[in-house]
PDB file of C-alpha atoms in Angstrom:
ATOM      1  CA  UNK A   1     227.085  61.742  64.929  1.00  0.00           C
ATOM      2  CA  UNK A   2     229.282  59.624  62.489  1.00  0.00           C
ATOM      3  CA  UNK A   3     233.101  59.937  62.602  1.00  0.00           C
ATOM      4  CA  UNK A   4     236.221  58.857  60.372  1.00  0.00           C
ATOM      5  CA  UNK A   5     239.446  60.145  61.854  1.00  0.00           C
ATOM      6  CA  UNK A   6     242.416  59.288  60.182  1.00  0.00           C
ATOM      7  CA  UNK A   7     246.123  58.981  61.434  1.00  0.00           C
ATOM      8  CA  UNK A   8     248.572  61.944  60.557  1.00  0.00           C
ATOM      9  CA  UNK A   9     250.893  62.388  57.881  1.00  0.00           C
ATOM     10  CA  UNK A  10     253.448  60.067  56.916  1.00  0.00           C
ATOM     11  CA  UNK A  11     256.889  60.806  54.967  1.00  0.00           C
ATOM     12  CA  UNK A  12     258.189  57.882  53.448  1.00  0.00           C
ATOM     13  CA  UNK A  13     261.194  56.755  51.440  1.00  0.00           C
ATOM     14  CA  UNK A  14     261.100  54.803  47.938  1.00  0.00           C
ATOM     15  CA  UNK A  15     260.513  50.574  48.361  1.00  0.00           C
ATOM     16  CA  UNK A  16     258.921  51.345  51.951  1.00  0.00           C
ATOM     17  CA  UNK A  17     255.616  51.087  53.125  1.00  0.00           C
ATOM     18  CA  UNK A  18     252.937  53.158  55.080  1.00  0.00           C
ATOM     19  CA  UNK A  19     249.676  51.529  57.041  1.00  0.00           C
ATOM     20  CA  UNK A  20     247.489  54.084  57.277  1.00  0.00           C
ATOM     21  CA  UNK A  21     244.353  54.204  59.869  1.00  0.00           C
ATOM     22  CA  UNK A  22     241.136  55.325  60.049  1.00  0.00           C
ATOM     23  CA  UNK A  23     239.159  55.190  63.292  1.00  0.00           C
ATOM     24  CA  UNK A  24     235.171  55.091  63.385  1.00  0.00           C
ATOM     25  CA  UNK A  25     232.824  56.546  65.736  1.00  0.00           C
ATOM     26  CA  UNK A  26     229.209  57.217  66.052  1.00  0.00           C
ATOM     27  CA  UNK A  27     228.194  53.608  64.862  1.00  0.00           C
ATOM     28  CA  UNK A  28     228.806  50.000  64.126  1.00  0.00           C
ATOM     29  CA  UNK A  29     231.651  49.349  61.944  1.00  0.00           C
ATOM     30  CA  UNK A  30     230.481  46.499  60.510  1.00  0.00           C
ATOM     31  CA  UNK A  31     227.120  47.749  59.535  1.00  0.00           C
ATOM     32  CA  UNK A  32     228.970  49.598  56.767  1.00  0.00           C
ATOM     33  CA  UNK A  33     231.979  48.809  54.252  1.00  0.00           C
ATOM     34  CA  UNK A  34     234.777  51.180  54.074  1.00  0.00           C
ATOM     35  CA  UNK A  35     236.456  52.611  51.254  1.00  0.00           C
ATOM     36  CA  UNK A  36     239.744  53.988  50.342  1.00  0.00           C
ATOM     37  CA  UNK A  37     240.441  56.720  48.015  1.00  0.00           C
ATOM     38  CA  UNK A  38     243.736  59.000  46.978  1.00  0.00           C
ATOM     39  CA  UNK A  39     243.892  61.907  45.692  1.00  0.00           C
ATOM     40  CA  UNK A  40     247.564  62.522  43.932  1.00  0.00           C
ATOM     41  CA  UNK A  41     248.503  66.818  44.504  1.00  0.00           C
ATOM     42  CA  UNK A  42     245.608  68.385  41.653  1.00  0.00           C
ATOM     43  CA  UNK A  43     244.817  64.999  40.609  1.00  0.00           C
ATOM     44  CA  UNK A  44     241.644  63.088  40.430  1.00  0.00           C
ATOM     45  CA  UNK A  45     240.049  61.144  43.145  1.00  0.00           C
ATOM     46  CA  UNK A  46     241.034  57.138  42.490  1.00  0.00           C
ATOM     47  CA  UNK A  47     239.399  54.519  44.089  1.00  0.00           C
ATOM     48  CA  UNK A  48     241.929  52.002  45.730  1.00  0.00           C
ATOM     49  CA  UNK A  49     239.793  49.317  47.127  1.00  0.00           C
ATOM     50  CA  UNK A  50     237.041  48.054  49.970  1.00  0.00           C
ATOM     51  CA  UNK A  51     236.306  46.158  52.589  1.00  0.00           C
ATOM     52  CA  UNK A  52     233.237  43.908  53.811  1.00  0.00           C
ATOM     53  CA  UNK A  53     234.012  44.962  57.384  1.00  0.00           C
ATOM     54  CA  UNK A  54     231.314  42.481  58.493  1.00  0.00           C
ATOM     55  CA  UNK A  55     233.593  38.932  56.733  1.00  0.00           C
ATOM     56  CA  UNK A  56     236.863  40.682  56.073  1.00  0.00           C
ATOM     57  CA  UNK A  57     236.372  40.461  52.099  1.00  0.00           C
ATOM     58  CA  UNK A  58     237.954  42.738  50.169  1.00  0.00           C
ATOM     59  CA  UNK A  59     238.209  44.588  46.796  1.00  0.00           C
ATOM     60  CA  UNK A  60     241.353  46.099  44.859  1.00  0.00           C
ATOM     61  CA  UNK A  61     241.752  48.092  41.624  1.00  0.00           C
ATOM     62  CA  UNK A  62     243.780  46.642  39.187  1.00  0.00           C
ATOM     63  CA  UNK A  63     246.408  48.751  38.891  1.00  0.00           C
ATOM     64  CA  UNK A  64     246.893  48.392  42.942  1.00  0.00           C
ATOM     65  CA  UNK A  65     246.377  44.551  42.927  1.00  0.00           C
ATOM     66  CA  UNK A  66     249.686  43.219  45.103  1.00  0.00           C
ATOM     67  CA  UNK A  67     250.603  46.011  46.218  1.00  0.00           C
ATOM     68  CA  UNK A  68     247.379  47.367  48.566  1.00  0.00           C
ATOM     69  CA  UNK A  69     246.152  45.546  51.853  1.00  0.00           C
ATOM     70  CA  UNK A  70     242.637  46.761  53.423  1.00  0.00           C
ATOM     71  CA  UNK A  71     241.804  45.477  56.759  1.00  0.00           C
ATOM     72  CA  UNK A  72     240.285  45.783  59.916  1.00  0.00           C
ATOM     73  CA  UNK A  73     239.939  45.301  63.550  1.00  0.00           C
ATOM     74  CA  UNK A  74     236.359  45.260  64.980  1.00  0.00           C
ATOM     75  CA  UNK A  75     237.197  45.967  68.357  1.00  0.00           C
ATOM     76  CA  UNK A  76     239.124  48.683  67.962  1.00  0.00           C
ATOM     77  CA  UNK A  77     236.289  50.220  65.274  1.00  0.00           C
ATOM     78  CA  UNK A  78     239.383  50.954  62.535  1.00  0.00           C
ATOM     79  CA  UNK A  79     240.171  50.287  59.338  1.00  0.00           C
ATOM     80  CA  UNK A  80     243.402  50.339  57.727  1.00  0.00           C
ATOM     81  CA  UNK A  81     244.997  50.769  54.707  1.00  0.00           C
ATOM     82  CA  UNK A  82     248.595  49.596  53.902  1.00  0.00           C
ATOM     83  CA  UNK A  83     250.846  50.069  50.906  1.00  0.00           C
ATOM     84  CA  UNK A  84     254.200  48.720  50.094  1.00  0.00           C
ATOM     85  CA  UNK A  85     256.783  49.337  47.508  1.00  0.00           C
ATOM     86  CA  UNK A  86     256.310  52.906  47.584  1.00  0.00           C
ATOM     87  CA  UNK A  87     257.014  55.311  44.740  1.00  0.00           C
ATOM     88  CA  UNK A  88     257.256  58.714  44.077  1.00  0.00           C
ATOM     89  CA  UNK A  89     253.906  58.792  41.834  1.00  0.00           C
ATOM     90  CA  UNK A  90     252.228  57.271  45.706  1.00  0.00           C
ATOM     91  CA  UNK A  91     252.482  60.532  46.940  1.00  0.00           C
ATOM     92  CA  UNK A  92     249.212  61.613  47.591  1.00  0.00           C
ATOM     93  CA  UNK A  93     246.368  62.565  50.290  1.00  0.00           C
ATOM     94  CA  UNK A  94     244.675  59.063  51.240  1.00  0.00           C
ATOM     95  CA  UNK A  95     240.885  59.161  52.548  1.00  0.00           C
ATOM     96  CA  UNK A  96     238.265  56.407  54.098  1.00  0.00           C
ATOM     97  CA  UNK A  97     235.093  56.821  53.437  1.00  0.00           C
ATOM     98  CA  UNK A  98     232.023  54.730  54.505  1.00  0.00           C
ATOM     99  CA  UNK A  99     229.321  52.935  52.024  1.00  0.00           C
ATOM    100  CA  UNK A 100     226.590  50.664  52.678  1.00  0.00           C
ATOM    101  CA  UNK A 101     228.088  47.881  50.414  1.00  0.00           C
ATOM    102  CA  UNK A 102     230.716  48.013  47.834  1.00  0.00           C
ATOM    103  CA  UNK A 103     228.782  49.960  45.150  1.00  0.00           C
ATOM    104  CA  UNK A 104     227.213  52.002  47.181  1.00  0.00           C
ATOM    105  CA  UNK A 105     227.880  56.165  47.414  1.00  0.00           C
ATOM    106  CA  UNK A 106     230.401  57.106  50.262  1.00  0.00           C
ATOM    107  CA  UNK A 107     227.968  58.965  52.697  1.00  0.00           C
ATOM    108  CA  UNK A 108     231.103  59.931  55.224  1.00  0.00           C
ATOM    109  CA  UNK A 109     234.664  60.571  54.705  1.00  0.00           C
ATOM    110  CA  UNK A 110     237.679  60.857  56.540  1.00  0.00           C
ATOM    111  CA  UNK A 111     239.770  63.694  56.816  1.00  0.00           C
ATOM    112  CA  UNK A 112     242.609  62.582  54.394  1.00  0.00           C
ATOM    113  CA  UNK A 113     245.845  61.212  55.362  1.00  0.00           C
ATOM    114  CA  UNK A 114     249.050  62.838  53.389  1.00  0.00           C
ATOM    115  CA  UNK A 115     251.491  60.179  52.206  1.00  0.00           C
ATOM    116  CA  UNK A 116     254.805  61.742  50.985  1.00  0.00           C
ATOM    117  CA  UNK A 117     257.229  59.796  48.977  1.00  0.00           C
ATOM    118  CA  UNK A 118     260.743  60.561  49.164  1.00  0.00           C
ATOM    119  CA  UNK A 119     264.253  60.314  48.694  1.00  0.00           C
TER     120      UNK A 119
ATOM    121  CA  UNK B   1     238.242  49.146  32.638  1.00  0.00           C
ATOM    122  CA  UNK B   2     235.225  51.564  32.808  1.00  0.00           C
ATOM    123  CA  UNK B   3     235.859  54.888  32.497  1.00  0.00           C
ATOM    124  CA  UNK B   4     233.898  58.363  33.522  1.00  0.00           C
ATOM    125  CA  UNK B   5     234.487  61.904  31.353  1.00  0.00           C
ATOM    126  CA  UNK B   6     234.233  65.113  32.506  1.00  0.00           C
ATOM    127  CA  UNK B   7     234.748  68.492  31.049  1.00  0.00           C
ATOM    128  CA  UNK B   8     237.479  70.271  32.707  1.00  0.00           C
ATOM    129  CA  UNK B   9     235.867  73.114  33.753  1.00  0.00           C
ATOM    130  CA  UNK B  10     232.533  74.901  33.929  1.00  0.00           C
ATOM    131  CA  UNK B  11     231.508  78.804  34.398  1.00  0.00           C
ATOM    132  CA  UNK B  12     228.322  80.230  35.848  1.00  0.00           C
ATOM    133  CA  UNK B  13     226.979  83.416  36.551  1.00  0.00           C
ATOM    134  CA  UNK B  14     225.338  83.596  40.025  1.00  0.00           C
ATOM    135  CA  UNK B  15     222.115  82.691  39.624  1.00  0.00           C
ATOM    136  CA  UNK B  16     221.900  81.080  37.165  1.00  0.00           C
ATOM    137  CA  UNK B  17     221.774  76.832  36.113  1.00  0.00           C
ATOM    138  CA  UNK B  18     224.770  75.137  35.954  1.00  0.00           C
ATOM    139  CA  UNK B  19     224.870  71.652  34.555  1.00  0.00           C
ATOM    140  CA  UNK B  20     228.103  69.269  34.780  1.00  0.00           C
ATOM    141  CA  UNK B  21     227.591  66.242  32.314  1.00  0.00           C
ATOM    142  CA  UNK B  22     229.550  62.685  32.791  1.00  0.00           C
ATOM    143  CA  UNK B  23     229.870  60.136  29.878  1.00  0.00           C
ATOM    144  CA  UNK B  24     230.699  56.388  30.178  1.00  0.00           C
ATOM    145  CA  UNK B  25     229.283  53.394  27.974  1.00  0.00           C
ATOM    146  CA  UNK B  26     226.149  52.930  28.965  1.00  0.00           C
ATOM    147  CA  UNK B  27     226.654  55.168  32.382  1.00  0.00           C
ATOM    148  CA  UNK B  28     222.458  55.254  32.258  1.00  0.00           C
ATOM    149  CA  UNK B  29     222.457  51.546  33.469  1.00  0.00           C
ATOM    150  CA  UNK B  30     224.325  52.233  36.859  1.00  0.00           C
ATOM    151  CA  UNK B  31     223.864  54.226  39.112  1.00  0.00           C
ATOM    152  CA  UNK B  32     226.098  57.874  39.608  1.00  0.00           C
ATOM    153  CA  UNK B  33     226.536  59.670  42.519  1.00  0.00           C
ATOM    154  CA  UNK B  34     227.813  63.050  42.557  1.00  0.00           C
ATOM    155  CA  UNK B  35     230.592  64.803  45.232  1.00  0.00           C
ATOM    156  CA  UNK B  36     231.480  68.392  45.738  1.00  0.00           C
ATOM    157  CA  UNK B  37     235.053  69.254  46.621  1.00  0.00           C
ATOM    158  CA  UNK B  38     236.227  72.718  48.028  1.00  0.00           C
ATOM    159  CA  UNK B  39     239.903  73.585  48.272  1.00  0.00           C
ATOM    160  CA  UNK B  40     242.043  71.337  51.482  1.00  0.00           C
ATOM    161  CA  UNK B  41     238.410  69.606  52.508  1.00  0.00           C
ATOM    162  CA  UNK B  42     237.052  66.350  52.082  1.00  0.00           C
ATOM    163  CA  UNK B  43     234.497  65.504  49.243  1.00  0.00           C
ATOM    164  CA  UNK B  44     230.962  65.422  50.203  1.00  0.00           C
ATOM    165  CA  UNK B  45     227.844  64.033  48.699  1.00  0.00           C
ATOM    166  CA  UNK B  46     225.357  66.307  47.076  1.00  0.00           C
ATOM    167  CA  UNK B  47     223.793  63.373  45.187  1.00  0.00           C
ATOM    168  CA  UNK B  48     223.039  59.850  44.669  1.00  0.00           C
ATOM    169  CA  UNK B  49     221.763  56.534  43.085  1.00  0.00           C
ATOM    170  CA  UNK B  50     220.923  59.405  39.631  1.00  0.00           C
ATOM    171  CA  UNK B  51     218.867  62.127  41.504  1.00  0.00           C
ATOM    172  CA  UNK B  52     218.442  61.437  45.144  1.00  0.00           C
ATOM    173  CA  UNK B  53     219.467  64.328  47.435  1.00  0.00           C
ATOM    174  CA  UNK B  54     221.226  63.501  51.028  1.00  0.00           C
ATOM    175  CA  UNK B  55     220.051  65.287  53.828  1.00  0.00           C
ATOM    176  CA  UNK B  56     221.770  68.493  54.231  1.00  0.00           C
ATOM    177  CA  UNK B  57     222.089  69.476  50.373  1.00  0.00           C
ATOM    178  CA  UNK B  58     220.459  71.985  49.272  1.00  0.00           C
ATOM    179  CA  UNK B  59     217.173  71.674  47.146  1.00  0.00           C
ATOM    180  CA  UNK B  60     219.167  73.495  43.918  1.00  0.00           C
ATOM    181  CA  UNK B  61     220.746  70.589  43.756  1.00  0.00           C
ATOM    182  CA  UNK B  62     220.156  67.519  41.366  1.00  0.00           C
ATOM    183  CA  UNK B  63     220.774  64.885  38.716  1.00  0.00           C
ATOM    184  CA  UNK B  64     219.090  62.858  36.284  1.00  0.00           C
ATOM    185  CA  UNK B  65     220.971  59.684  33.962  1.00  0.00           C
ATOM    186  CA  UNK B  66     220.355  58.445  30.809  1.00  0.00           C
ATOM    187  CA  UNK B  67     221.921  56.683  27.886  1.00  0.00           C
ATOM    188  CA  UNK B  68     226.044  57.526  28.142  1.00  0.00           C
ATOM    189  CA  UNK B  69     225.573  60.957  30.448  1.00  0.00           C
ATOM    190  CA  UNK B  70     224.868  61.535  33.917  1.00  0.00           C
ATOM    191  CA  UNK B  71     224.606  65.256  34.565  1.00  0.00           C
ATOM    192  CA  UNK B  72     224.621  67.458  38.025  1.00  0.00           C
ATOM    193  CA  UNK B  73     222.561  70.514  37.810  1.00  0.00           C
ATOM    194  CA  UNK B  74     222.702  73.324  40.320  1.00  0.00           C
ATOM    195  CA  UNK B  75     219.975  75.722  39.751  1.00  0.00           C
ATOM    196  CA  UNK B  76     220.338  79.403  41.361  1.00  0.00           C
ATOM    197  CA  UNK B  77     223.955  78.836  41.683  1.00  0.00           C
ATOM    198  CA  UNK B  78     225.766  80.907  44.558  1.00  0.00           C
ATOM    199  CA  UNK B  79     229.215  81.628  45.291  1.00  0.00           C
ATOM    200  CA  UNK B  80     229.252  79.131  47.638  1.00  0.00           C
ATOM    201  CA  UNK B  81     228.792  76.502  45.449  1.00  0.00           C
ATOM    202  CA  UNK B  82     232.137  77.056  43.467  1.00  0.00           C
ATOM    203  CA  UNK B  83     234.040  73.904  43.831  1.00  0.00           C
ATOM    204  CA  UNK B  84     235.092  70.834  42.225  1.00  0.00           C
ATOM    205  CA  UNK B  85     232.678  68.788  41.446  1.00  0.00           C
ATOM    206  CA  UNK B  86     233.602  64.619  40.845  1.00  0.00           C
ATOM    207  CA  UNK B  87     230.794  62.075  39.263  1.00  0.00           C
ATOM    208  CA  UNK B  88     231.305  58.584  40.657  1.00  0.00           C
ATOM    209  CA  UNK B  89     230.208  54.891  39.475  1.00  0.00           C
ATOM    210  CA  UNK B  90     230.168  51.237  40.522  1.00  0.00           C
ATOM    211  CA  UNK B  91     231.551  49.266  37.663  1.00  0.00           C
ATOM    212  CA  UNK B  92     231.353  45.646  38.353  1.00  0.00           C
ATOM    213  CA  UNK B  93     234.876  44.799  37.276  1.00  0.00           C
ATOM    214  CA  UNK B  94     236.848  47.591  37.693  1.00  0.00           C
ATOM    215  CA  UNK B  95     235.394  48.523  40.827  1.00  0.00           C
ATOM    216  CA  UNK B  96     234.492  52.298  41.966  1.00  0.00           C
ATOM    217  CA  UNK B  97     235.590  54.701  39.292  1.00  0.00           C
ATOM    218  CA  UNK B  98     234.926  58.515  39.680  1.00  0.00           C
ATOM    219  CA  UNK B  99     235.309  60.559  37.035  1.00  0.00           C
ATOM    220  CA  UNK B 100     238.091  63.370  36.399  1.00  0.00           C
ATOM    221  CA  UNK B 101     236.497  66.201  38.215  1.00  0.00           C
ATOM    222  CA  UNK B 102     234.951  69.824  36.847  1.00  0.00           C
ATOM    223  CA  UNK B 103     236.217  72.804  38.359  1.00  0.00           C
ATOM    224  CA  UNK B 104     233.164  74.883  38.910  1.00  0.00           C
ATOM    225  CA  UNK B 105     233.572  78.855  38.911  1.00  0.00           C
ATOM    226  CA  UNK B 106     230.991  81.104  39.731  1.00  0.00           C
ATOM    227  CA  UNK B 107     231.475  84.595  38.011  1.00  0.00           C
TER     228      UNK B 107
END
């Protein structure tokens, strides 16, 4: 069965970086795109970006351009999301989500990784 | 940038029909998708490409999309359907877009 298992919760200081992993099992990573979505406490879902896991091409939301990097390690069947220059407003639950392509719906989601930014 | 708008809350009595709208400029020209999220859980896809149901989603969930509005309809609403519902679409320049979410209360 398809599973996306994310890394554990992180606590970071303002200005630091965080890298969240998403290990895929039950399917071949490179046959599906991987998107990243975050949700601040009590807030809406916010799309962050996606990666074509086949060729490594990425697209990011303009709001986070320059601070977010999505990558993958095909040998490890794992996708990554790194966010730099962290601010308190980046405190959120971060999800990876599988899709057939950039514009397709997200049919499987990871369990979420809580990132807390606090001094 | 592209935006999707949903009402913050919708209430429905058990057994009745709940409708949740999602509005966006010319939304009917692109595909809309709907996700259900219960407290402390990851979202799950309940409707994709306007009106298709993934395997395992009950038949009481349906969707439509025309003009500037997509609509999620839950017929014979049950207590287990109480959750937050998010519409989502893809805009070629913005990327993925979510609505603000609608809290469905079954009372």
